Coordinates of C-alpha atoms (C1' of nucleotides) in Angstrom, one line a residue:
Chain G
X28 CA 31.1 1.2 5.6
X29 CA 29.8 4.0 3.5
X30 CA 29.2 7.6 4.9
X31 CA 25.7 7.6 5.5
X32 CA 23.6 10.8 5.4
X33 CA 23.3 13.0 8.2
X34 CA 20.2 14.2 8.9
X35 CA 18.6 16.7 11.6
X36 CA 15.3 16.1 14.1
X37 CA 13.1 17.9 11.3
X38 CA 14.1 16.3 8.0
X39 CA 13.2 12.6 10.4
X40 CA 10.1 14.3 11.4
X41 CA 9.2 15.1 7.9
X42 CA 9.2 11.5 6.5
X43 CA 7.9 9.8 9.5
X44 CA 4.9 12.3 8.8
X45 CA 4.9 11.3 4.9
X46 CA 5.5 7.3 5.7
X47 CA 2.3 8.1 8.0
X48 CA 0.2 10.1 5.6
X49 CA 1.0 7.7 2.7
X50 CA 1.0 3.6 4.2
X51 CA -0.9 4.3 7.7
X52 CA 0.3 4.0 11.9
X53 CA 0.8 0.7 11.2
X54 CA 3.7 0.8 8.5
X55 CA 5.0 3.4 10.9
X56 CA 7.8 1.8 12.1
X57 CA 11.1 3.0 13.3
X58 CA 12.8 0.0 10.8
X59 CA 10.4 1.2 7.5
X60 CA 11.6 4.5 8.9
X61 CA 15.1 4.0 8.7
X62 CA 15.1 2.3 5.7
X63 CA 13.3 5.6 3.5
X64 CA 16.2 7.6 5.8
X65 CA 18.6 5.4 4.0
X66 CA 19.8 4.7 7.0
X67 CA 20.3 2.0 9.9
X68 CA 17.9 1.6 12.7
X69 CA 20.0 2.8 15.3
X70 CA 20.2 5.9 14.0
X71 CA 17.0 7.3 14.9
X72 CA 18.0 6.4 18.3
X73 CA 20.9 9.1 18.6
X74 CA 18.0 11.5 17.8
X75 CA 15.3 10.4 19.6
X76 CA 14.9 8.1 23.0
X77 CA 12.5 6.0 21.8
X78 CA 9.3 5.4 19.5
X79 CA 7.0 7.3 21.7
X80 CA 9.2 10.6 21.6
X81 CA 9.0 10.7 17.8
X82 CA 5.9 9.6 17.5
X83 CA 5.0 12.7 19.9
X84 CA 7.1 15.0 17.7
X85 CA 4.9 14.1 14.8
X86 CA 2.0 14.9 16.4
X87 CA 3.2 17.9 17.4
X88 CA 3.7 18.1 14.0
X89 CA 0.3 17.2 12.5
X90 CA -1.2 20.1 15.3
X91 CA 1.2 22.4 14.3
X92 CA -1.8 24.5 12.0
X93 CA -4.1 24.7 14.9
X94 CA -3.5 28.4 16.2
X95 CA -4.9 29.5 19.3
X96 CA -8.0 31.8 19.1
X97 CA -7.9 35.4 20.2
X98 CA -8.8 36.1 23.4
X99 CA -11.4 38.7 22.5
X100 CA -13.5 36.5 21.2
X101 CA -16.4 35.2 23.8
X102 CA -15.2 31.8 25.7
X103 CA -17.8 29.7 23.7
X104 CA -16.7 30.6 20.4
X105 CA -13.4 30.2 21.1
X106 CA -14.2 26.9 22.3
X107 CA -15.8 25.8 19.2
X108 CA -13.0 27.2 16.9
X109 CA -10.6 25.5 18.9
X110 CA -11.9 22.3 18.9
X111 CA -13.1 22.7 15.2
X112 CA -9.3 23.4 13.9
X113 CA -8.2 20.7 16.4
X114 CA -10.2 17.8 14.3
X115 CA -9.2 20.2 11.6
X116 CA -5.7 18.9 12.0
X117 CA -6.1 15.5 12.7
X118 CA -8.1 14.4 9.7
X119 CA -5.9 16.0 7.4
X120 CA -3.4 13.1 7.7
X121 CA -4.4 9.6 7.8
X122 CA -4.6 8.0 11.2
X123 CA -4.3 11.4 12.6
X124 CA -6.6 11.2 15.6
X125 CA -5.3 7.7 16.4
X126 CA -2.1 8.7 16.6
X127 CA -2.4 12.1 18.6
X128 CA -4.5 10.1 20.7
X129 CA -1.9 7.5 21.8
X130 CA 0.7 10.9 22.2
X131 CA -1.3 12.7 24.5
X132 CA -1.9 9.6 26.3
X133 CA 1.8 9.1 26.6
X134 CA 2.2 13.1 27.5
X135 CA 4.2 13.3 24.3
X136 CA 2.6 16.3 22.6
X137 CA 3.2 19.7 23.5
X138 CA 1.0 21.1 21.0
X139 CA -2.0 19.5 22.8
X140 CA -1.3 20.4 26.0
X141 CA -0.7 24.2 24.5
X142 CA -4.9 23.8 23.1
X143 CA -5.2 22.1 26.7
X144 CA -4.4 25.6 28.3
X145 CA -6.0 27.4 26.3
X146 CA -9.6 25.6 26.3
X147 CA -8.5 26.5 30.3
X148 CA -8.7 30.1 29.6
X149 CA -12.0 30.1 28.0
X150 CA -13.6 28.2 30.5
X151 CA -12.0 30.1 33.0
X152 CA -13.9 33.0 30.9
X153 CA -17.1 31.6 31.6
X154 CA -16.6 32.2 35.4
X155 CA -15.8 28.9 36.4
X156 CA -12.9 27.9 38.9
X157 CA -10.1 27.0 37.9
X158 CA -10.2 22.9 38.7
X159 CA -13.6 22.9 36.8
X160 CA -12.3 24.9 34.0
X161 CA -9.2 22.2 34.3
X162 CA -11.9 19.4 33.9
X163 CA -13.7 21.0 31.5
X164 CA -10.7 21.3 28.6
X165 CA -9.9 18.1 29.6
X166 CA -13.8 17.2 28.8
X167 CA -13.4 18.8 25.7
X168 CA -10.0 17.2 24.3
X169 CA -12.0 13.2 25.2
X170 CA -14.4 14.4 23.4
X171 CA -12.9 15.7 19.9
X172 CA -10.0 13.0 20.3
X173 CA -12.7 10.3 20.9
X174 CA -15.5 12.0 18.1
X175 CA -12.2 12.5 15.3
X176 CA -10.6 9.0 16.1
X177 CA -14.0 7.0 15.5
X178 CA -14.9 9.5 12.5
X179 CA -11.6 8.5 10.4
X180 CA -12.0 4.6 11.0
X181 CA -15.0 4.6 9.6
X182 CA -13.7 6.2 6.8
X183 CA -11.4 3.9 6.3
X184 CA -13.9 0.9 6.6
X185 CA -16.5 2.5 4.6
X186 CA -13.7 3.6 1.8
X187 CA -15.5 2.0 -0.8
X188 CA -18.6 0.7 0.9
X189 CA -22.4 1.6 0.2
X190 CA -23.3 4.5 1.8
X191 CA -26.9 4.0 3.2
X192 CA -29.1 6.7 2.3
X193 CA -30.1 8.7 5.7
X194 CA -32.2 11.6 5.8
X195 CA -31.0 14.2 7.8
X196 CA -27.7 16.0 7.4
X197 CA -27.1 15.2 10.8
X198 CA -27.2 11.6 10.0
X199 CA -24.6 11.8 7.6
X200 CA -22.8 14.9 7.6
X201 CA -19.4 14.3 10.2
X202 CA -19.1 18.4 10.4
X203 CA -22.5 18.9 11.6
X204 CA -22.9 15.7 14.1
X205 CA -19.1 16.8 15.1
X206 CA -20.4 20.0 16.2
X207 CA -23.9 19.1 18.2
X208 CA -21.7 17.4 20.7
X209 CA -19.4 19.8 20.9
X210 CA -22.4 22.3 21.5
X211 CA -24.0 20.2 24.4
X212 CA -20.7 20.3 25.9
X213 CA -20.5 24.0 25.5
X214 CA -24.1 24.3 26.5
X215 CA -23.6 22.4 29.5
X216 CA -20.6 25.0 30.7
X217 CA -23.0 27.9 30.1
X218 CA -25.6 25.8 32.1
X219 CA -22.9 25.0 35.2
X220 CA -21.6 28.9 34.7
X221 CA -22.9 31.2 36.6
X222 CA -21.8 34.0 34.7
X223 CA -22.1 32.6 31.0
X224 CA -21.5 36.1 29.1
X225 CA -22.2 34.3 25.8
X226 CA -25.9 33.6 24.6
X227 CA -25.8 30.1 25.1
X228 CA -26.2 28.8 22.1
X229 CA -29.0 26.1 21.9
X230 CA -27.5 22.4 20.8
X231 CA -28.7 21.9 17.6
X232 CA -32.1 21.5 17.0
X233 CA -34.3 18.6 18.2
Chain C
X3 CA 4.2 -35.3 19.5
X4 CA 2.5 -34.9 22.9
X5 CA -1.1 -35.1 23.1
X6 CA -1.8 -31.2 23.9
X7 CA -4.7 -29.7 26.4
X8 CA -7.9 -29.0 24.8
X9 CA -9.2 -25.6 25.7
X10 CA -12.8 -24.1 25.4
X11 CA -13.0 -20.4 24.0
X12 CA -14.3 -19.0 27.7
X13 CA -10.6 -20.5 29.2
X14 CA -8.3 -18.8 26.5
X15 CA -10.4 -15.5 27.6
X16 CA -10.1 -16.6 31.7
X17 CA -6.4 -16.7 31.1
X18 CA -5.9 -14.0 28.8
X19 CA -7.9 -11.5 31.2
X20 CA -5.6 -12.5 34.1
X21 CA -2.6 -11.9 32.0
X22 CA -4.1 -8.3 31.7
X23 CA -4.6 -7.8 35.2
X24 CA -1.4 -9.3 36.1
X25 CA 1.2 -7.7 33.4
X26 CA -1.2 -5.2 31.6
X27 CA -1.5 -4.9 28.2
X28 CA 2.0 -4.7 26.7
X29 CA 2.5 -8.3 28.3
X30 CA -0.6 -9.2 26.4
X31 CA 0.5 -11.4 23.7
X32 CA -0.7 -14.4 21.8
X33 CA 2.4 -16.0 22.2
X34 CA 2.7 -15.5 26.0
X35 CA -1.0 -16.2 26.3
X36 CA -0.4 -19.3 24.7
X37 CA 2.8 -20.4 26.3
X38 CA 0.4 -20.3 29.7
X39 CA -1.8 -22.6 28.6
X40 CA 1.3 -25.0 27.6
X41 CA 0.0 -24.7 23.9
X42 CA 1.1 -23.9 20.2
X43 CA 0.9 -20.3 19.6
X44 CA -1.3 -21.0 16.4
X45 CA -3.6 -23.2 18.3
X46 CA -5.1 -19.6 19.8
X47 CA -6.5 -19.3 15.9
X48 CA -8.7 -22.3 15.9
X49 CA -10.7 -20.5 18.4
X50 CA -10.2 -16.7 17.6
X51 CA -9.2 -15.3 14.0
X52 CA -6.9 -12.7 15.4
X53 CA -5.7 -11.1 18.0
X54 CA -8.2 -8.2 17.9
X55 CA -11.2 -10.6 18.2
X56 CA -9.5 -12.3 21.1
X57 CA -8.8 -9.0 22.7
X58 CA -12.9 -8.0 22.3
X59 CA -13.5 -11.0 23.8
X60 CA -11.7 -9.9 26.6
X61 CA -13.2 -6.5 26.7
X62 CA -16.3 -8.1 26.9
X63 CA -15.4 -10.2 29.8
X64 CA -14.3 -6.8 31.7
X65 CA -17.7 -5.5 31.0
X66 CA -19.7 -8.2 32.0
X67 CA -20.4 -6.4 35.6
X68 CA -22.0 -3.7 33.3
X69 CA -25.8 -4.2 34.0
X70 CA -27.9 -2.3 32.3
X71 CA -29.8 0.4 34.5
X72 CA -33.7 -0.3 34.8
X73 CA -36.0 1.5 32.7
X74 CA -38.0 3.4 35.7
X75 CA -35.5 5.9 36.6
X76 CA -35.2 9.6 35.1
X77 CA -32.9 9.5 32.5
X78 CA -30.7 12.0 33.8
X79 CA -29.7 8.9 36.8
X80 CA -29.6 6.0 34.1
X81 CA -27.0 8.1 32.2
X82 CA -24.7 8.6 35.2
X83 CA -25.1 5.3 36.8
X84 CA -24.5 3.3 33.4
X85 CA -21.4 5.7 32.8
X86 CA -20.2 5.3 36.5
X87 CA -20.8 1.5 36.3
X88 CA -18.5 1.5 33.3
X89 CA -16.0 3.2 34.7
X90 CA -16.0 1.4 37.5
X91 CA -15.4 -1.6 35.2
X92 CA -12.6 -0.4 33.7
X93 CA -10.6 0.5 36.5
X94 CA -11.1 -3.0 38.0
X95 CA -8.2 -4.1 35.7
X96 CA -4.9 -3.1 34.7
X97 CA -5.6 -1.2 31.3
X98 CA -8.9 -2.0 31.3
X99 CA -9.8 1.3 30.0
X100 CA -7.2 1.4 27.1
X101 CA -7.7 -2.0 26.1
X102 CA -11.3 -1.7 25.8
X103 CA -10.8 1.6 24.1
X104 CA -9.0 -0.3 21.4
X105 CA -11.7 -2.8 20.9
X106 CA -14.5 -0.1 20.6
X107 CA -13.0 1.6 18.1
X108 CA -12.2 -1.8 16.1
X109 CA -16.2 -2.6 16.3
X110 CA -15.1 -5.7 18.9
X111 CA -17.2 -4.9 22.0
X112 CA -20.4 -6.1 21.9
X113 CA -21.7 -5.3 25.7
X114 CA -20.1 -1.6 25.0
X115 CA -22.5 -1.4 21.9
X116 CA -25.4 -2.7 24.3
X117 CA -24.6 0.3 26.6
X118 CA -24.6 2.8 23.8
X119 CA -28.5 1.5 23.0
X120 CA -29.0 1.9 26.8
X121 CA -27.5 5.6 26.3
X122 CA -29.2 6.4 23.6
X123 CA -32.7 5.4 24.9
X124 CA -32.0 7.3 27.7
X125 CA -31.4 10.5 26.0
X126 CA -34.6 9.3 23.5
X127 CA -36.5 9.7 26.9
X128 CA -35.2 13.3 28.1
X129 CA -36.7 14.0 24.5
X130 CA -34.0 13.8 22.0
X131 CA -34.9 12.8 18.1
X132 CA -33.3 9.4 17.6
X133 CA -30.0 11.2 15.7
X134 CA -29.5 13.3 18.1
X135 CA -29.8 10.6 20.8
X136 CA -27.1 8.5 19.1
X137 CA -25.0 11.6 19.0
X138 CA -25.0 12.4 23.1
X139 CA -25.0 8.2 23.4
X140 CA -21.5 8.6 22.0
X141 CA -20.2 11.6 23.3
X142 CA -20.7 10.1 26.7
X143 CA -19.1 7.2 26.0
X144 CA -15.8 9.3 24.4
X145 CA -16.1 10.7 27.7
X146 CA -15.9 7.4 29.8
X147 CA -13.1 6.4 27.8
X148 CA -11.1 9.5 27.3
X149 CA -11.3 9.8 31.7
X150 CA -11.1 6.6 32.5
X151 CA -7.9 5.9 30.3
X152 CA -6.2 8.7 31.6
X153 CA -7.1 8.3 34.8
X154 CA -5.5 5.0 34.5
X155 CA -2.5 6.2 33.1
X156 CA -2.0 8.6 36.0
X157 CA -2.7 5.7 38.0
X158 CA 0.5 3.6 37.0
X159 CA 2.7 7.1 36.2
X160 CA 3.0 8.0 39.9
X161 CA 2.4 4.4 41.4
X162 CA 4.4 5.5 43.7
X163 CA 5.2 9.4 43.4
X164 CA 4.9 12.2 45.6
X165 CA 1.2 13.1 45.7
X166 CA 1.5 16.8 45.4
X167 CA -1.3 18.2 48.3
X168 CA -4.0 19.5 46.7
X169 CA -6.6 21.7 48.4
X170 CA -10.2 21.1 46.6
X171 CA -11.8 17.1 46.5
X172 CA -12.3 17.9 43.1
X173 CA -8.3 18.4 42.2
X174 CA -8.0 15.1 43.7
X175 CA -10.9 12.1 43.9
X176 CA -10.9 10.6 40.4
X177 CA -14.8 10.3 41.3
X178 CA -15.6 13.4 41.8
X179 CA -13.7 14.7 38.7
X180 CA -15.3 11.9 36.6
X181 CA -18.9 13.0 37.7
X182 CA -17.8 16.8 37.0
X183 CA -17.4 15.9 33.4
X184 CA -20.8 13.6 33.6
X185 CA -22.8 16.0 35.1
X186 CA -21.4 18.8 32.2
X187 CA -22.5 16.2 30.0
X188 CA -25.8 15.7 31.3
X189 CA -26.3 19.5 32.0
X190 CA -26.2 19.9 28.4
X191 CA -28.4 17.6 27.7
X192 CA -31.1 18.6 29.9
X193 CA -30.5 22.8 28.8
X194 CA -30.5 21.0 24.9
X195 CA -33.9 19.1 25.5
X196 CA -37.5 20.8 25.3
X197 CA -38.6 18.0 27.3
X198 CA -36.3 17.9 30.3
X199 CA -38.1 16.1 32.4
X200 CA -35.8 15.1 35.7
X201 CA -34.4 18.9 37.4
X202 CA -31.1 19.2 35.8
X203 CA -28.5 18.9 38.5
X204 CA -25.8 21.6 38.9
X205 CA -23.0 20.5 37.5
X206 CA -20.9 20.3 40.6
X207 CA -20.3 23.8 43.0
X208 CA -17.8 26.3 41.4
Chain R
dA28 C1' -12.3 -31.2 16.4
dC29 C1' -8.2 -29.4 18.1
dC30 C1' -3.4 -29.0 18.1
dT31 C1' 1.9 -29.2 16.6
dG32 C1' 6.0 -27.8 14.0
dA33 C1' 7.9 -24.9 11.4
dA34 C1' 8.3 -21.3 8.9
dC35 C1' 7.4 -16.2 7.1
dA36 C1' 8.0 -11.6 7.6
dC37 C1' 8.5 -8.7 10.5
dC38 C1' 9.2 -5.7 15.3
dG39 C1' 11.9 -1.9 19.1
dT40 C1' 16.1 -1.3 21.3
dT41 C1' 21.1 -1.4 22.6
dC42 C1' 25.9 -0.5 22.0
dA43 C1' 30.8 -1.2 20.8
dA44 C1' 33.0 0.5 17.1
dG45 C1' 33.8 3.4 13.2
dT46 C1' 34.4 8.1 10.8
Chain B
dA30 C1' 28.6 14.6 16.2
dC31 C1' 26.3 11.1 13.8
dC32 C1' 26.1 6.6 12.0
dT33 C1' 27.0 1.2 11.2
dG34 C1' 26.9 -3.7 12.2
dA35 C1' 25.3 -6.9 14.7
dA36 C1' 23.0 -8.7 18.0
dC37 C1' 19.0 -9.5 21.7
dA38 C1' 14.6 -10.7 22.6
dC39 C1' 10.8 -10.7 20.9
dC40 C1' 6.1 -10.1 17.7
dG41 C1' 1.3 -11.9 14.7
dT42 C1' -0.1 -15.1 11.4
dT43 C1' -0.4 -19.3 8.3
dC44 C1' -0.8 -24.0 7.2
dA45 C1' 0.4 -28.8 6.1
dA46 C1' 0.4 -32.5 9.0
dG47 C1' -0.7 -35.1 13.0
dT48 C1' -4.1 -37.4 16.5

DNA sequence: ACCTGAACACCGTTCAAGT
DNA sequence: ACCTGAACACCGTTCAAGT
């Protein structure tokens, strides 16, 4: 009846990243959607095929600060930088790692598989083949995906809880325990590498 | 009106784990679930207070052939036969590995949470301060779950698509690129640990 | 103790038809 | 090109009432 609004890919992207930021994936829905569009569910379906494609556009989205690292750097520290800005990324919006996990499940973020390559490269660096570098970025992505996606639930179920007194920083600090697995990994590539240029850089101490 | 079927907790789980393995997890739903037993759909919440406890249950069932790896071995073995045995699990039903994904990160797996103990004690034992054996407990099980669920994925995606010829095992067996990743894992450990006491496989030939 | 009936408040997706 | 209207086929959860 009236002339609804027309709107492009990007200005659906933007509010489905709002809607997610603000209420959560679960209020993420293609009708709650539609209805902040002003506008009827159907018509997300002329811009995208399904839920999964713009959910994998909004990841896309959310990854969108994560720049790749220069290639002079040595393969571990780009490693570490990339995986750093990775859970970078995904904790700067709520539900973040959840839902980039579920995209790169689906093989609906391009972003991803752009850090994928790249995590490649650096392995490749460290004088591996190319399958085990392959297996190696993949090792990587589990790992921060998996580390990130557990980090942000508990932060949502400990939003207002008591937070037990632990000693070490390593007990409590997400950055630091974050980056000791990240370093074993890393330690482990210089330890299968048989030319690992880098000093490799001992995991945190015991 | 009719007099309806009373059901014990352990049958709900039977049927809803053969649902799973049948349909996978989309199919998965309370009201299917109950409409195979021939029962009310809120009868399934005298037993279960929602879905995701009902759906730990099940990952727990899909466990069960997890048996915790006896003490004697180095703790280099423990690790990769309690990561393997998990894996093995997983793949044993249709989305084993996402469902049980799900339920980890929504704290509804008990036996995973007894294999994280396992983990940990075995990295306690390569020599690892308590923190930092909880740390490399989780990272390998990030790792089982971020493999197996992709590996899974794959699984279903080309069911029945042209399996491009690879040369190496290592770009094909699922195994051997699973224990690639495992033995990085592990690698790391033993070059992180100043009391590595079992020799520190090569992490697979590059 | 265990279940039914019936409701509440939603979902994703499709598609002829409109402008 | 972009959207509406309306439908299809579902969801999880609650709860008074029944046996």
């Amino acid at each position: 009846v009236h002339q609804a609004r027309r709107h492009a890919r990007s200005e659906i992207v933007d509010k489905a990243t709002q809607l997610l930021d603000d209420y959560g994936i679960a209020d993420l829905t293609m009708r709650r959607l539609a209805k902040e569009l002003n506008v009827t569910p159907g018509a997300l379906y002329w811009h995208f095929a399904n839920k999964q494609q713009l959910l994998g556009a909004v990841s896309d989205r959310i990854l969108d600060p994560v720049t790749i690292a220069a290639l002079e750097a040595p393969w571990s520290e780009r490693m570490v930088a990339t995986c750093s800005a990775v859970r970078d990324a995904l904790l700067a919006y709520t539900d973040g790692a959840e839902l980039v996990s579920a995209s790169f499940a689906a093989g609906q973020t391009q972003r991803l598989t752009q850090v994928l390559v790249s995590l490649t490269a650096a392995a490749a660096d460290a004088g591996m083949s190319p399958v085990n570098s392959d297996l190696t970025a993949r090792t990587l992505i589990y790992y921060v995906l998996g580390f990130t996606a557990d980090e942000q639930s508990r932060l949502q179920w400990d939003a207002a809880g008591a937070l037990d007194d632990d000693q070490s920083v390593l007990a409590t600090d997400p950055t630091a325990r974050f980056e000791f697995g990240l370093r074993l990994l890393v330690g482990g590539v210089a330890h299968a590498s048989p030319r690992a240029s880098s000093e490799p850089q001992s995991a945190a101490q015991n």
